[in-house]
mmCIF file of C-alpha atoms in Angstrom:
data_model
loop_
_atom_site.group_PDB
_atom_site.id
_atom_site.type_symbol
_atom_site.label_atom_id
_atom_site.label_comp_id
_atom_site.label_asym_id
_atom_site.label_seq_id
_atom_site.Cartn_x
_atom_site.Cartn_y
_atom_site.Cartn_z
ATOM 1 C CA MET A 344 38.382 23.373 16.636
ATOM 2 C CA LYS A 345 35.632 25.220 18.451
ATOM 3 C CA ILE A 346 34.257 26.536 15.149
ATOM 4 C CA LEU A 347 34.000 22.998 13.729
ATOM 5 C CA PHE A 348 32.212 21.824 16.864
ATOM 6 C CA ASN A 349 29.747 24.754 16.617
ATOM 7 C CA VAL A 350 29.071 24.001 12.960
ATOM 8 C CA LEU A 351 28.387 20.337 13.740
ATOM 9 C CA VAL A 352 26.088 21.220 16.635
ATOM 10 C CA ILE A 353 24.120 23.641 14.451
ATOM 11 C CA PHE A 354 23.929 21.038 11.674
ATOM 12 C CA PHE A 355 22.555 18.358 14.022
ATOM 13 C CA LEU A 356 20.064 20.785 15.572
ATOM 14 C CA LEU A 357 18.800 21.764 12.128
ATOM 15 C CA LEU A 358 18.593 18.127 11.147
ATOM 16 C CA ALA A 359 16.686 17.215 14.297
ATOM 17 C CA PHE A 360 14.230 20.104 14.546
ATOM 18 C CA VAL A 361 13.656 21.607 11.089
ATOM 19 C CA PRO A 362 11.563 19.328 8.860
ATOM 20 C CA VAL A 363 12.294 21.262 5.658
ATOM 21 C CA PHE A 364 16.044 20.931 6.210
ATOM 22 C CA ARG A 365 15.607 17.262 7.120
ATOM 23 C CA ARG A 366 13.705 16.565 3.883
ATOM 24 C CA PHE A 367 16.375 18.397 1.878
ATOM 25 C CA MET A 368 19.188 16.397 3.447
ATOM 26 C CA PHE A 369 17.288 13.135 2.978
ATOM 27 C CA HIS A 370 16.717 14.027 -0.664
ATOM 28 C CA LEU A 371 20.417 14.732 -1.128
ATOM 29 C CA LEU A 372 21.512 11.544 0.587
ATOM 30 C CA VAL A 373 18.991 9.090 -0.816
ATOM 31 C CA GLY A 374 18.284 10.774 -4.115
ATOM 32 C CA ARG A 375 15.214 10.423 -6.227
ATOM 33 C CA GLN A 376 15.376 6.637 -6.453
ATOM 34 C CA LEU A 377 13.147 6.101 -3.438
ATOM 35 C CA VAL A 378 10.557 8.580 -4.689
ATOM 36 C CA LYS A 379 10.528 6.974 -8.143
ATOM 37 C CA GLU A 380 10.061 3.509 -6.661
ATOM 38 C CA GLN A 381 7.197 4.683 -4.460
ATOM 39 C CA LYS A 382 5.437 6.277 -7.443
ATOM 40 C CA ARG A 383 5.934 3.140 -9.511
ATOM 41 C CA GLN A 384 4.474 0.953 -6.763
ATOM 42 C CA GLU A 385 1.548 3.322 -6.274
ATOM 43 C CA LYS A 386 0.793 3.297 -10.007
ATOM 44 C CA ALA A 387 0.911 -0.519 -10.092
ATOM 45 C CA TYR A 388 -1.434 -0.692 -7.089
ATOM 46 C CA GLU A 389 -3.904 1.719 -8.698
ATOM 47 C CA GLN A 390 -3.901 -0.285 -11.937
ATOM 48 C CA LYS A 391 -4.480 -3.496 -10.009
ATOM 49 C CA LYS A 392 -7.270 -1.875 -7.996
ATOM 50 C CA LYS A 393 -8.879 -0.423 -11.109
ATOM 51 C CA ALA A 394 -8.769 -3.734 -12.975
ATOM 52 C CA GLY A 395 -11.006 -5.486 -10.432
ATOM 53 C CA ILE A 396 -11.969 -9.106 -10.953
ATOM 54 C CA ARG A 397 -11.924 -10.489 -14.452
ATOM 55 C CA VAL A 398 -13.606 -13.690 -15.544
ATOM 56 C CA ASP A 399 -12.164 -15.047 -18.771
ATOM 57 C CA SER A 400 -14.515 -17.967 -19.150
ATOM 58 C CA VAL A 401 -17.546 -19.433 -17.456
ATOM 59 C CA PRO A 402 -17.440 -23.108 -16.451
ATOM 60 C CA PRO A 403 -19.796 -25.231 -18.596
ATOM 61 C CA ASP A 404 -21.869 -26.570 -15.673
ATOM 62 C CA VAL A 405 -22.854 -23.222 -14.129
ATOM 63 C CA ASN A 406 -26.507 -23.498 -15.168
ATOM 64 C CA GLN A 407 -26.839 -27.107 -14.036
ATOM 65 C CA SER A 408 -27.731 -27.382 -10.395
ATOM 66 C CA ARG A 409 -28.192 -30.573 -8.436
ATOM 67 C CA PHE A 410 -31.079 -28.955 -6.563
ATOM 68 C CA ARG A 411 -34.245 -28.889 -8.619
ATOM 69 C CA GLY A 412 -37.543 -27.237 -7.794
ATOM 70 C CA GLY A 413 -40.116 -29.364 -5.966
ATOM 71 C CA GLU A 414 -37.678 -31.451 -3.956
ATOM 72 C CA TYR A 415 -38.504 -30.568 -0.366
ATOM 73 C CA VAL A 416 -37.543 -32.135 2.939
ATOM 74 C CA ASP A 417 -40.127 -32.537 5.673
ATOM 75 C CA TYR A 418 -39.065 -31.307 9.066
ATOM 76 C CA GLU A 419 -40.409 -31.125 12.553
ATOM 77 C CA GLU A 420 -40.092 -28.046 14.705
ATOM 78 C CA VAL A 421 -38.031 -28.793 17.812
ATOM 79 C CA LYS A 422 -38.962 -26.942 21.027
#
């Protein structure tokens, strides 16, 4: 019984204080599914970021403005 307790204590100490062992145990328990999903999400984000903004068509009234040159408004300076 004492040997089992010592093994468990050593296991929990390794798990708590040794990052390499912790990563190994996490990898065994969770598997590669989490890593694959993270890579897939990162790839999708990079593709979205790389694509930028796309304009498929330009609205027909872009060149028509309701403000034409020569139409000015008089103003008075307020002090």
